[in-house]
Each structure stands twice: as C-alpha cells, then as structure tokens.
XYZ file of C-alpha atoms in Angstrom:
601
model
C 126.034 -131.912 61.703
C 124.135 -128.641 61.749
C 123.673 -125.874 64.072
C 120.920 -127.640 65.828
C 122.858 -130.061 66.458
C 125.277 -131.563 69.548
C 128.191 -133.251 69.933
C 126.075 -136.452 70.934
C 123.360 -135.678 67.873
C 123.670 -138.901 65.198
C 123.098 -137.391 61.386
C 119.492 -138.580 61.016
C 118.063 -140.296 57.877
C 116.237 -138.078 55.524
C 112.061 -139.126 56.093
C 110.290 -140.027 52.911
C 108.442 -136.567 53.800
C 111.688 -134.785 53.516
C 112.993 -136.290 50.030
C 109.651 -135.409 48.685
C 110.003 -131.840 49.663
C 113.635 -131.511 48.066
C 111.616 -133.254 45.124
C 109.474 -130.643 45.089
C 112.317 -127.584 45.561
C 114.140 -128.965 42.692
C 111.032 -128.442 40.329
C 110.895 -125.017 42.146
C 113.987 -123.854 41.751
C 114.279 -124.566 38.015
C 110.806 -122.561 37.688
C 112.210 -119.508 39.687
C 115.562 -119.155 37.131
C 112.846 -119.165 34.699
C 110.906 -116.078 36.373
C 114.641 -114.727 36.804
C 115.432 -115.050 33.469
C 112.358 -113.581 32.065
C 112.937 -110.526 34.571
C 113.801 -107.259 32.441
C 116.875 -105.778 33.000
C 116.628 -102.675 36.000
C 117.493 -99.684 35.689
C 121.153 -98.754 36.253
C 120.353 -95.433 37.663
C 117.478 -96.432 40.165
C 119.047 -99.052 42.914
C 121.375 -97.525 44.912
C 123.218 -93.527 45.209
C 125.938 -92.567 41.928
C 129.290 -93.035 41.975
C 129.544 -89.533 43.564
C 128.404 -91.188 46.973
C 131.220 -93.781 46.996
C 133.591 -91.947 45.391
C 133.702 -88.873 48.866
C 132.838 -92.183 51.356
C 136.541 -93.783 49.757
C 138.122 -90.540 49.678
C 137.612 -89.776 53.222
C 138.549 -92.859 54.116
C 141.951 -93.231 52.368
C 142.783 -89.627 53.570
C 142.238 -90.412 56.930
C 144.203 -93.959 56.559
C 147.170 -91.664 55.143
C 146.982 -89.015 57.539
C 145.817 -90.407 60.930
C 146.817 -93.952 59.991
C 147.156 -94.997 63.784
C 143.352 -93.824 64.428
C 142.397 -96.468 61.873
C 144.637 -99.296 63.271
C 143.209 -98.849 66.546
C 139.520 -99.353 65.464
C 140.405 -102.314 63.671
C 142.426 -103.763 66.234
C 139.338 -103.123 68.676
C 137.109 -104.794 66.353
C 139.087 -108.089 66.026
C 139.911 -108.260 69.620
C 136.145 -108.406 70.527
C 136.110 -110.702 67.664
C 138.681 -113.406 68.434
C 137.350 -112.866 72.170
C 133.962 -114.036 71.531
C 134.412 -116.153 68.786
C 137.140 -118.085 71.411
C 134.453 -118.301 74.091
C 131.675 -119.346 71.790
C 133.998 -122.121 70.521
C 134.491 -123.351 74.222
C 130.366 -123.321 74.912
C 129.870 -124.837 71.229
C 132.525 -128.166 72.768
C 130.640 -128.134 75.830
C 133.037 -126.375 78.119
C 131.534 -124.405 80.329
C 128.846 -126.357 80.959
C 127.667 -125.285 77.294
C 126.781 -121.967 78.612
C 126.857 -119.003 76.239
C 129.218 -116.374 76.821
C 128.069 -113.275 78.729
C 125.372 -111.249 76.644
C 125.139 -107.921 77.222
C 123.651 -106.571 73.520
C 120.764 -104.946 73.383
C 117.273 -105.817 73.128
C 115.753 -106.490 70.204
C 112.590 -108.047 68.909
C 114.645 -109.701 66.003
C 115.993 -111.778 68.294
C 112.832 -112.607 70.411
C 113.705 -116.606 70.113
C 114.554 -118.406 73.597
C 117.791 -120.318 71.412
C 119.219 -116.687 70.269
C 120.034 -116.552 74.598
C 120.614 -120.434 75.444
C 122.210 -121.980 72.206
C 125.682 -121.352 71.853
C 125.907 -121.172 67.905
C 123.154 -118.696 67.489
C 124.233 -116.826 70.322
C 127.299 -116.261 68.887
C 125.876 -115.303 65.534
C 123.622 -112.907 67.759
C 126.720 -111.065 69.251
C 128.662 -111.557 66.483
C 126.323 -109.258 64.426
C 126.063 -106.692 67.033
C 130.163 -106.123 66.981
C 130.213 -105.805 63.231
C 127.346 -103.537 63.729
C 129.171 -101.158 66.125
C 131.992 -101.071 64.457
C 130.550 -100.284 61.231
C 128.468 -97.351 62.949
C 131.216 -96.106 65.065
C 133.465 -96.040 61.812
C 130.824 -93.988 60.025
C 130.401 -91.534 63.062
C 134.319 -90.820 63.334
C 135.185 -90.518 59.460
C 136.633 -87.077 58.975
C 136.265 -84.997 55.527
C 132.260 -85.823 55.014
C 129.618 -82.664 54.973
C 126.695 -83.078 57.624
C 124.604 -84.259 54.531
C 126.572 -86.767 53.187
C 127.538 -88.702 56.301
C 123.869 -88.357 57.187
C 123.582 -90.492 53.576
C 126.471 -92.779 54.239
C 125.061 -93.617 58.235
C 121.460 -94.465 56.235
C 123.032 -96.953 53.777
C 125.887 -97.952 56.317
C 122.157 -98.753 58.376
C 120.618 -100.484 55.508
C 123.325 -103.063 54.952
C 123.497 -103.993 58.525
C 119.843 -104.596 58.834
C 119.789 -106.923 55.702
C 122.805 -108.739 57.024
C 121.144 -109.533 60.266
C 121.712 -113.782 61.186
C 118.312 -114.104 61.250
C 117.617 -112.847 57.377
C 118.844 -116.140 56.054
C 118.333 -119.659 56.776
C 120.832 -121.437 58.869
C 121.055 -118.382 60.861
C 117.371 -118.457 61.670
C 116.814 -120.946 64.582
C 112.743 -120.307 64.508
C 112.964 -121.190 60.473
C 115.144 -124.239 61.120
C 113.343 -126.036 63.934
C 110.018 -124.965 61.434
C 111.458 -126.273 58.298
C 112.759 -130.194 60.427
C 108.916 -130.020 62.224
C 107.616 -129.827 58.894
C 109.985 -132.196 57.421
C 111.009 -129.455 54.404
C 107.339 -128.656 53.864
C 107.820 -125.245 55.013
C 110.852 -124.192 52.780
C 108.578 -125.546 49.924
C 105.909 -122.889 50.742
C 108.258 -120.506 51.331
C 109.916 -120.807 47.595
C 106.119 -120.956 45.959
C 105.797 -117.711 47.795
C 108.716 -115.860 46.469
C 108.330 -117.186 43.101
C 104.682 -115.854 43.226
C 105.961 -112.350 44.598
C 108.335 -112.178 41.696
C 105.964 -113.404 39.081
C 103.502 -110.677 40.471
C 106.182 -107.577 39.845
C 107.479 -108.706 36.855
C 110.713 -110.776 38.256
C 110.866 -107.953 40.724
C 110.832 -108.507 44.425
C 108.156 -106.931 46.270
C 107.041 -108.958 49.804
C 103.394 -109.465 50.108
C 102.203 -108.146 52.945
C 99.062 -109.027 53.361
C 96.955 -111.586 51.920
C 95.485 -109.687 48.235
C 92.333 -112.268 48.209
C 91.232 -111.212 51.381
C 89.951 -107.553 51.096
C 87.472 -106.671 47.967
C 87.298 -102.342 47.267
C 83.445 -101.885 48.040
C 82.860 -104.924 49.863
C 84.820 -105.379 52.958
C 87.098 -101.967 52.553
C 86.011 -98.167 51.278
C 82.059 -99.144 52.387
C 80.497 -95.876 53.101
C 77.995 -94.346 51.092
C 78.256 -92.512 48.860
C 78.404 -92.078 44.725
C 80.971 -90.702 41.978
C 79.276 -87.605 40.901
C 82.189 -85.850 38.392
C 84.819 -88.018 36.613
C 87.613 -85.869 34.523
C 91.418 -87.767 33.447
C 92.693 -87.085 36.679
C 89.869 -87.381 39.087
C 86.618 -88.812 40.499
C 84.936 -86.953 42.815
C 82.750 -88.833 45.549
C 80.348 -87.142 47.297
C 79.372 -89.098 50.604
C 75.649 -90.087 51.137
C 74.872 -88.159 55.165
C 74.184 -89.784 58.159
C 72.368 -87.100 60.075
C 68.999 -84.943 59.247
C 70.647 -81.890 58.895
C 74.248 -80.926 57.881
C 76.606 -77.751 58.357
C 75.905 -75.519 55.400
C 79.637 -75.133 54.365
C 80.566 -78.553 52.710
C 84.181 -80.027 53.335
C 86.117 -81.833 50.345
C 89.477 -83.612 51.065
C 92.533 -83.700 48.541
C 94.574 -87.079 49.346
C 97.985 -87.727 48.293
C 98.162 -88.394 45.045
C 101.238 -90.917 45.827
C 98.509 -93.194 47.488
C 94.448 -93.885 47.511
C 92.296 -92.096 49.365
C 90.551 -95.328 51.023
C 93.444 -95.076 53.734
C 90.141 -92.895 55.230
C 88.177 -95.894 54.633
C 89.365 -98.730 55.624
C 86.484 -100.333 57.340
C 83.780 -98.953 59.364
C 85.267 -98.881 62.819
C 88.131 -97.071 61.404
C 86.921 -95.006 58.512
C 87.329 -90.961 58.953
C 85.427 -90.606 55.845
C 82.343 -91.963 58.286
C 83.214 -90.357 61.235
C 82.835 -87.152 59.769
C 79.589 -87.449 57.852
C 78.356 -89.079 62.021
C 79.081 -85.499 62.627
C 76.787 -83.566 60.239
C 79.274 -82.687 57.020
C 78.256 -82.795 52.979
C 81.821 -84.555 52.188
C 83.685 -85.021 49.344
C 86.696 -86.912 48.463
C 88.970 -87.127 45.944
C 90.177 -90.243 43.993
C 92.869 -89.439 42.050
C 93.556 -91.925 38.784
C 95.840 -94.308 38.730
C 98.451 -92.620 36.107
C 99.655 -94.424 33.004
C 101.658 -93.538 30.066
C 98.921 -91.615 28.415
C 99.488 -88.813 31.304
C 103.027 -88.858 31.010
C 102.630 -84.488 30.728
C 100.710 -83.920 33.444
C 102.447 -81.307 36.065
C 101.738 -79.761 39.054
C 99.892 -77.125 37.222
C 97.157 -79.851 35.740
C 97.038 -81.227 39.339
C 96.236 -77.623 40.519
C 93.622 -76.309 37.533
C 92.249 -79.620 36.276
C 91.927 -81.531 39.859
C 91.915 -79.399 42.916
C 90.620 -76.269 41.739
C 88.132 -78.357 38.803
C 86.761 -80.238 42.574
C 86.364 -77.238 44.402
C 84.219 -75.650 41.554
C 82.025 -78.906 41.123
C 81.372 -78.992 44.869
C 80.431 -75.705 44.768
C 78.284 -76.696 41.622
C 76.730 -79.318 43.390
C 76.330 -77.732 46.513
C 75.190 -74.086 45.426
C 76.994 -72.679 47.843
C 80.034 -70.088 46.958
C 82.073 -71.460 49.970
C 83.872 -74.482 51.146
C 86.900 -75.705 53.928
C 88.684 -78.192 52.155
C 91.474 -80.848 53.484
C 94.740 -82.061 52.428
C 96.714 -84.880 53.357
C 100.195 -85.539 52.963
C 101.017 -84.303 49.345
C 97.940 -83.413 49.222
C 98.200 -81.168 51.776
C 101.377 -79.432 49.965
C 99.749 -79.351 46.791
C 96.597 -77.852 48.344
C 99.169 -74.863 49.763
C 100.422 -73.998 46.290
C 96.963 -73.824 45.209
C 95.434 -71.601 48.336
C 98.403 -69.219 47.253
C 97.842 -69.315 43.716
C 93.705 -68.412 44.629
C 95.093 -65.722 46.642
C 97.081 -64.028 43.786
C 93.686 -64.639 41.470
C 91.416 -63.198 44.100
C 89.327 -66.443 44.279
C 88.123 -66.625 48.271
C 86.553 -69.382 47.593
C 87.863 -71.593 50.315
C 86.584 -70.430 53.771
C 89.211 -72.170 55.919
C 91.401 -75.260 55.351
C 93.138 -78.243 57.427
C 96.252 -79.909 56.207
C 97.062 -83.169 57.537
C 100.984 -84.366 57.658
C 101.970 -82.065 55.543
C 105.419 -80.382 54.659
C 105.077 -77.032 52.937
C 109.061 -75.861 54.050
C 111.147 -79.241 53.126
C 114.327 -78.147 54.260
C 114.393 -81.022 56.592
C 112.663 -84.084 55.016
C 113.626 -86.478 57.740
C 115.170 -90.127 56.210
C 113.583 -89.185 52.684
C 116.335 -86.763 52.710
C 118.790 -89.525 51.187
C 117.021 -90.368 48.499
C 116.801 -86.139 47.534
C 120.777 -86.121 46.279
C 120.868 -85.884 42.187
C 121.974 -89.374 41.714
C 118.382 -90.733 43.027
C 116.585 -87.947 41.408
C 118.577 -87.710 37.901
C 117.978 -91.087 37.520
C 114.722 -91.158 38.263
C 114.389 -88.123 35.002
C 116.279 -90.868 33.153
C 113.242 -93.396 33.831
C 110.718 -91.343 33.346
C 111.930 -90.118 29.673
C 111.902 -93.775 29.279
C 108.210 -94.943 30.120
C 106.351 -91.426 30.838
C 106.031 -92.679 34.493
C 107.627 -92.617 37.734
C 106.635 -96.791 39.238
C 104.425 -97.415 41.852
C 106.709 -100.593 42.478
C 110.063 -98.008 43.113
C 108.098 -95.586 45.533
C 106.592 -98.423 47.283
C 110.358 -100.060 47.336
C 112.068 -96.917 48.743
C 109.213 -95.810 51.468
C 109.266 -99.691 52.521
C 113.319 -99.356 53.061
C 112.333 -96.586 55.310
C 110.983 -98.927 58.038
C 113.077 -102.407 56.464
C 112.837 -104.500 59.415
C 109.202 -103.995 59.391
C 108.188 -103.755 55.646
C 110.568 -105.911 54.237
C 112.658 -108.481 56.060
C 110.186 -109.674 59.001
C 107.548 -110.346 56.532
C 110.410 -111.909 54.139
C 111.003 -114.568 56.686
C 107.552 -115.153 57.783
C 106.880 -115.703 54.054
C 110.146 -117.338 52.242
C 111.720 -118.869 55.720
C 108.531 -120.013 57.492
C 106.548 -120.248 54.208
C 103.552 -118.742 55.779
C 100.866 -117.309 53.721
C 100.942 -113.256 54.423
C 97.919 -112.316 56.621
C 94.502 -110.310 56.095
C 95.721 -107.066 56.950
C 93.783 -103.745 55.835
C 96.607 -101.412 56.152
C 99.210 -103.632 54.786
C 96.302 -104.226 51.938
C 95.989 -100.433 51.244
C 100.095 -100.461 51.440
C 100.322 -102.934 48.466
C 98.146 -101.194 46.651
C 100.094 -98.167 44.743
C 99.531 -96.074 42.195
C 102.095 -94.471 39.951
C 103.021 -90.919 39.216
C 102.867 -88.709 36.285
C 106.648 -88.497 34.801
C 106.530 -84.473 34.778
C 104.506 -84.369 38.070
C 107.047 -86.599 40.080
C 110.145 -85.028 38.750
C 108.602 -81.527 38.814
C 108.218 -81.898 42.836
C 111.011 -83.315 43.331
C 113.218 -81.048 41.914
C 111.613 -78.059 42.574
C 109.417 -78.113 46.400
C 112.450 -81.160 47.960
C 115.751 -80.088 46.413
C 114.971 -76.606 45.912
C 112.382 -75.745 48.538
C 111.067 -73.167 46.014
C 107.701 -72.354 47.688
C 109.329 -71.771 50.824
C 112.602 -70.157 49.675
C 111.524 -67.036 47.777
C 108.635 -68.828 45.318
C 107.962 -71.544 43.125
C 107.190 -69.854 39.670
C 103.608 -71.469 38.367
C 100.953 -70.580 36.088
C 103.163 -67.582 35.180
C 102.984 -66.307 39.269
C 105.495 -66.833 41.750
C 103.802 -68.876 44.707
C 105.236 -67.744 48.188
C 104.104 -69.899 51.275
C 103.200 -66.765 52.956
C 99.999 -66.156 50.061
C 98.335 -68.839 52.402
C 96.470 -66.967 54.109
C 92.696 -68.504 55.058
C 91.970 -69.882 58.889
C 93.805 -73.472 58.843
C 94.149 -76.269 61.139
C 97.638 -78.676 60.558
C 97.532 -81.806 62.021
C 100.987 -83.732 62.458
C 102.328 -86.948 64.069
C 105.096 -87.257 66.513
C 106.807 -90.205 64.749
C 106.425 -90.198 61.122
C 109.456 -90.743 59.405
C 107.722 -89.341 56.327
C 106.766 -86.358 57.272
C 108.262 -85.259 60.221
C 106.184 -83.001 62.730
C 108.533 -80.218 63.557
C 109.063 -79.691 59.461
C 105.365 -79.593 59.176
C 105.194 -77.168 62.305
C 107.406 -74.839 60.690
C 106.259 -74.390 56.944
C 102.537 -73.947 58.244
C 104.195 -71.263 61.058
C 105.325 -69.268 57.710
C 102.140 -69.350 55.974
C 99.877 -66.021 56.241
C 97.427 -67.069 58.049
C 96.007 -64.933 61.228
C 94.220 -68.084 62.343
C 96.044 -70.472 62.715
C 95.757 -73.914 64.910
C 98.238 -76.813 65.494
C 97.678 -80.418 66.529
C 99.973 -82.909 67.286
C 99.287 -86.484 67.134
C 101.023 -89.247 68.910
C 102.191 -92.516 66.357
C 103.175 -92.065 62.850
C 102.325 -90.991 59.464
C 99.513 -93.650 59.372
C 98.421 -94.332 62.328
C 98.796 -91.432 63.684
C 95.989 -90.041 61.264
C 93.999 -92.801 61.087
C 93.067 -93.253 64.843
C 89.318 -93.427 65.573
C 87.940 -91.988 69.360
C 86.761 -95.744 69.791
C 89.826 -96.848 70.231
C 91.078 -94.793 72.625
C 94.563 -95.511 72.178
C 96.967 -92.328 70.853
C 96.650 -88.672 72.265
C 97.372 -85.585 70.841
C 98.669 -82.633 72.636
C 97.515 -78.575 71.676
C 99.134 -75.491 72.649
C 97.763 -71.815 71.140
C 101.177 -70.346 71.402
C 103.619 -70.160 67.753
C 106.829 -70.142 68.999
C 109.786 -70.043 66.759
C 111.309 -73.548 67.916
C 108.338 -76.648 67.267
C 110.143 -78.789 70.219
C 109.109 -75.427 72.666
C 105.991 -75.658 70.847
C 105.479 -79.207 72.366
C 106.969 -78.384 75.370
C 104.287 -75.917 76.383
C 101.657 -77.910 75.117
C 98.459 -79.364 76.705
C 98.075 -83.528 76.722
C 95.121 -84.793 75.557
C 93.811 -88.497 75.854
C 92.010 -90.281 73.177
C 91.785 -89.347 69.309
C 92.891 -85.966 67.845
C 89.278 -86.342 65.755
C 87.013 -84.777 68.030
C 89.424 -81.568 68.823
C 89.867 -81.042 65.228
C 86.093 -81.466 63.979
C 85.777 -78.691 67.239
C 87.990 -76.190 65.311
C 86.401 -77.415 61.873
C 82.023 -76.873 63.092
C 82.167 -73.237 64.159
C 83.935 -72.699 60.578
C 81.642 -74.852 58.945
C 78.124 -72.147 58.783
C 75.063 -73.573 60.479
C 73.062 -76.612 60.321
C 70.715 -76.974 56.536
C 68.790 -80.542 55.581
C 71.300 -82.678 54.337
C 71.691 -82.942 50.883
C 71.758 -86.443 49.066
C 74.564 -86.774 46.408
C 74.896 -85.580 43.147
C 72.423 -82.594 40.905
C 70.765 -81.708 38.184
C 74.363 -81.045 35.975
C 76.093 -83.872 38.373
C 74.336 -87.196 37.544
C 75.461 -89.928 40.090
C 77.971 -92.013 37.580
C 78.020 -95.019 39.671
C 78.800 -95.944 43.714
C 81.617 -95.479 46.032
C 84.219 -96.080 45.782
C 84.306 -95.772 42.208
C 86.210 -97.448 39.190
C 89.556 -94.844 39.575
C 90.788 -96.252 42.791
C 90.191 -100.141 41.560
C 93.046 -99.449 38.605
C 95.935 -101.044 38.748
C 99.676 -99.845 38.445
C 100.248 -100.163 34.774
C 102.739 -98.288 32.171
C-alpha cells in the first residue's frame, strides 16, 4: 500500500488507462538516457564552491568535535530525541491510534505546504515535521560552529539553505500529496506530461536542466511584448540604438537615453503596454532612446569594460546627440548599467566631456562591499572557475547566470515550477516576466571576468580607483545632478549598498528614491496599478536604514516623483522630433534584430 492509503484500503487493479501510461513512461524514459547521454560533460569548476569551502566547513567541525566534544553530543542527542518522538507518535496516528489524528503541529507556515493532507494525513504530516527538525538542526549547527570567519559561515548558512530547500518532501513524488492524488485522478497521465516536459527542458539546454517558466510560444518580440514605437536608428557590434517614435506635440528639449544591463534585455521596460516605462515616459513629453545591447558570442570574446564604455555608452551618447543636435543629454542606467554608466560619468569628468546634463541610476551598486546573497558566489573558487570557462569558449553562459540568479529565489524559480511542470505535468504558463526571465543573453569572456574581479572582489572604483583607459576612475569623479532609484527587497541589488556608493559620488545634487518590492518589480511598477510606494527623504545621512527612517511615505508608483526630478532638468518644451536624421537612416522597427538573438557560443 502507499501513502494514500489506509489500513482498510484493498491494492487496486491497475486501469487499462494506467498500463498505457507506464507504456508510455517506458518509451520516455529510454528517450531521456538518450538526451542524458548526449549531454556534454560540465564543467568541474562551475557547480558548486572549491575544495577550500569544505575543506574550513570539516575543519571546524572536527576541531570543535575534539575540543568541545560534549557540545556536539548534545545537539545530536536533541535532534534524535525530537526524532524518535515524532516519528513514535506519527507511527501511532499512521495505525489509527489516536483516532488517526496527527501529532501536534506547531512548524511554521509555509506556502510549500499549502495542501489540506500536509495538516490531516498522518504520513505527510510527519514528512512535513520531519523536514522542519532536520531543518533546524542543520541551521542551528551552522549558526553555533566555532572557527568560521563572518564570510565564510555566511557561505556555508547559503549552501547549508540550498540543500534544505531542495530536500523539501514535497520536491519529489511520493512525498507530494497534491502530485499523487493528480497523477491516480489522471490515471498516470500526468507523470507522462510531466517526463515529456523535462525531457523537452533538457533537450532545449543541451542535456542541461533549466525549468521553463513560462510558456516560450506564447509571447512574440514586436507583437505582443516590446510594442512601442519606435525604430533602430545606429547599429555598431555591441549595440542598437532605438530611438522611440513621441506621443505628445511637443517634447522637453534635452533628450533622455537609457543604458540597460547588459546581463539582460532592455524590453524588461517593455513588456506590454500597461506596463511599459519605455511608454510612460514618451506619455510624458521625452525624445527617448534605449539601448539594446547584442547578444555576445564567441566572436566578442575581447570585449572589456573599456569597449562597453567607448564603443557603446559613450558611441550612444554621441549619436543621440547626432541625431538630436543638441550638445546635452540626462541619460539612465539600470542595474549594471547603472554601474557601468558611473565609471563612464567619471571617466567624462577626467576628459572634460560635460556632455551629460544630469543622470538617474536605477538599482544600482557603485560601492559592492556588501553584495547581499550574490556575495557567495564572489569567493575565487566561483570566479576562478568561471576564468577557466571562459578561456575555454570566449564566453561567460547565459544558461550559468540564469542558473545562479534563479538559486537566489529556488523555491520560486526553480522547484515550485519543477513540480508544477515534472510532478503535475502542467504546461508552464503565459507569463511576460517569466518570458523576459528565460530569455538571457551571454557575456563577453573579458567583460564578465573583468567586473567580477575587479568592481565585486576588489571594489576598485570605490576603494581608491579602478585603473581604465590609462586613468584611475574614483566614484567621487561622478559628479553631475543624479537621481538613484532602489528597491527595498531586491536580493540583487540591495538598497542600502546602492544608498551608500551613490552617497560617495560627487555630486552636489543629489536625490534618493526608495521603492517598495524587488529588483523587478520594484522598477517596473506602473501609476495604474497603484500597488507599491516609495518613500523620499532630502536628508544624506551616513547610515541608509536612518535614511529610511526619516523618510516621507508615498502611495502609488515611484514614476511620477522621479519624472518630477527628471522635467525641470530636462530644458523646455520643442516640437517633437520623429526618429532617426539625415546621417541616422531608420534601419528597421523596434525592437530591432539585437534583442531577438539567441544565447549561442
């Protein structure tokens, strides 16, 4: 008998329905060794931290086992009393004594665990309360452990974090009551979909395993996502530049370009209409540009920060001013974007070039001493072997960035959409965001390895310079008007970092905005949806939590208080201009052919 089952339960007969769906997961099985087999061999340097990492984690542990020996007895005996405890009432509930009542449940809430039968059936009660005891014990272990530097248990509680969230009951099968009751209601049908759905994830990333999140027929670039107007009016090897058609008669004089990350595409700002910023702010009387960065291969293997700097944001600036004929411009940059963007206001500085007039930086770190969770994967075992990669193929993946940010927020990015697709064998949903998630671009080998070893591990620009084009780029040369927007719970980039590396820069005007939500949606959060506010506060104080603690609440969207800092800055109101010029020929329509490439070596 199974879990589902009682003491009174007879073992059914397998339906014709159900011996035609093991049929079918025989055939399926012997096709996914074949995707398995074909799979190239990974890296040995990319999955998981060096042998450094375990190496201190043992060696703390056996020196505290030889020198406070009864410390570790006690923990363990703790653990298996709890153990035996529960696992003696669970067996009592499981026979029906008791009434069949589970044993007292006093763990926590969790959404995991949102099924009526994780509370009223004893078997996956117990698995339920079983997993929370291994979890505490693992944690409290971790937080006790003597010998480790604030860094490396920091590491050690991440991973110690990862392993418990993939070992959660509900992960796998027969500790899944939702998947079980699915997969007898469907008589097997829905473990068949669910093994055609991993074998089409891992015949999609090369016998790699990458969820799909949301369904990739559903959303068409140009169609039903990146849909405002507009037209590629420059193209070099590391950039299109869009200029966006207006909406209004007349338009601020000073036109605004914005730098995305060049980790992501910029249509994050476009998702659909009701959503789009890139729309919003043309609504509001702005000649915009954005820039799509390409979609790196192994032809630009040698491109560094300097040919991100010279031949894409300072090349943009100079065709918008080009196209525009005017000699100034506020510019944007989001994310690495915005950091990049800081290097290259400093490096205009020491070259006299004033061409920007004032610039906004949106979640972005310029002082990475603290990176938040991204710190774990900053230690020389994840970066040396991502140089070992990238002397390999002349690229840093799209498919390990997307792994590691997605391990940042597991439950959510990787094992809840796991078991709605491989347990429940339901087909992923239409989701824009997830869409634009799925959809990554890789990185220059020089470029990646470049920032990561010199602006994360070394925290150059903000630590005494970061030596470029034969200058040495401080974070005070930034010195234009700026406006930083942050978000109060991105994981990414989090808010009090950004707070303090724009605090440094030189800037005598200076504004701060702090959105609720995350890196995402946090940023992308039109007024008409009136659902996160932002808070403002004039004041600089050293500390960014007094910052927020003297800070004003506001309802609604952080849009409308930024575009009033941006439209005093932005020179007065001209006849809109229609895109492209004489020397800029419109090349073809938004959203143009560089962010439809796909993730190639």
């Amino acid at each position: 008998n199974g879990p589902m089952a009682t003491k009174e339960t007879p073992s059914p007969e397998l339906s014709a329905g159900f011996q035609a769906n093991l049929t079918r997961i025989e055939a399926l099985t012997k096709r996914l060794g074949e995707v398995l087999a074909a799979r190239s061999a990974p890296s040995p340097d990319l999955p998981g931290p060096g042998v450094d990492f375990y190496a201190k984690t043992f060696s703390a542990y056996w020196a505290e086992m030889l020198s406070n020996p009864t410390k570790i007895w006690e923990q363990q005996a703790e653990y298996w009393g709890r153990t035996l405890a529960h696992a003696v009432s669970a067996q009592q509930a499981m026979l029906g004594g008791d009434d069949g009542l589970v044993p007292a449940d006093n763990t926590p809430e969790d959404r995991r665990f949102a099924h009526p039968l994780w509370h009223s059936h004893p078997y996956f009660n117990y698995l339920k309360q079983q997993y929370f005891i291994n979890a505490d014990a693992m944690r409290k272990m971790v937080k006790t452990l003597p010998g480790l530097e604030p860094k490396e248990r920091q590491r050690l509680a991440w991973f110690t974090g990862q392993i418990i969230d993939l070992m959660a009951p509900g992960n796998f099968l027969v500790g899944n009551p939702e998947a079980m009751i699915r997969a007898m209601e469907s008589e097997g049908k829905s473990l068949v979909d669910g093994l055609e759905n991993l074998i089409r994830d891992l015949e999609r990333n090369q016998g790699e395993l990458m969820v799909t999140l949301s369904d990739p027929e559903a959303f068409t670039l140009g169609e039903n996502l990146a849909t405002t107007e507009g037209a590629v009016v420059y193209r070099n090897q590391l950039f299109e530049l869009i200029q966006y058609a207006p909406r209004t008669e007349k338009v601020h004089k000073t036109p605004l370009i914005i730098f995305p990350p060049w980790i992501n595409k910029f249509y994050i700002l476009d998702l659909k209409p009701e959503n789009s910023l890139i729309r919003w702010i043309t609504e509001q009387g702005y000649t915009l540009f954005v820039v799509s960065w390409v979609n790196p291969d192994a032809r630009h293997a040698d491109l560094g920060l300097e040919a991100y700097i010279e031949d894409g944001f300072l090349q943009a600036m100079a065709q918008v001013k080009a196209i525009t004929g005017e000699e100034k411009l506020n510019v944007v940059g989001y994310c690495i974007g915005g950091t990049t963007l800081a290097l290259t206001l400093a490096l205009m500085r020491q070259r006299g070039d004033d061409s920007v007039n004032a610039a906004t930086f949106f979640t972005a770190m310029t002082d990475l001493s603290d990176q938040g969770e991204l710190e774990v994967f900053m230690g020389d075992d994840f970066i040396g072997g991502i140089e070992a990669e990238v002397a390999k193929t002349g690229i840093m993946p799209s498919l390990f960035m997307a792994r590691t940010f997605s391990f940042l927020r597991a439950n959510d990015l990787i094992y809840r959409p796991a078991i709605r697709s491989y347990l429940m064998g339901e087909a992923p949903p239409a989701f824009d965001l997830l869409h634009w998630n799925g959809d990554g671009t890789n990185l220059p080998g020089r470029m990646a390895v470049e920032y990561l070893r010199n602006l994360c591990q070394k925290n150059s620009f903000a630590r005494g310079g970061l030596s470029l084009f034969g200058k040495n780029l401080k974070i005070s040369d930034v010195d234009v008007p700026l406006c930083a927007v942050a978000c109060e719970s991105d994981h990414i980039a989090p808010w009090t970092s950004s707070y303090r590396g724009i605090r440094q820069m030189g800037s005598k005007d200076k504004s701060f905005i702090l959105s609720e939500s995350g890196h995402v949606a946090g940023v992308v959060n039109p007024p008409s949806k009136k659902k996160y506010g932002h808070y403002l506060n004039a004041d600089w104080p050293e500390e960014p939590e007094d910052w927020q603690a003297g800070a004003a609440f506001q309802q609604g969207s952080w849009w409308p208080s930024w575009e009033a800092w941006l439209a005093p800055r932005s020179g007065p109101m001209v006849a809109a201009r229609e895109p492209g010029g004489p020397e800029n020929p419109v090349l073809e329509p938004a959203p143009g052919s560089y962010v439809r490439q796909p993730a190639r070596g």
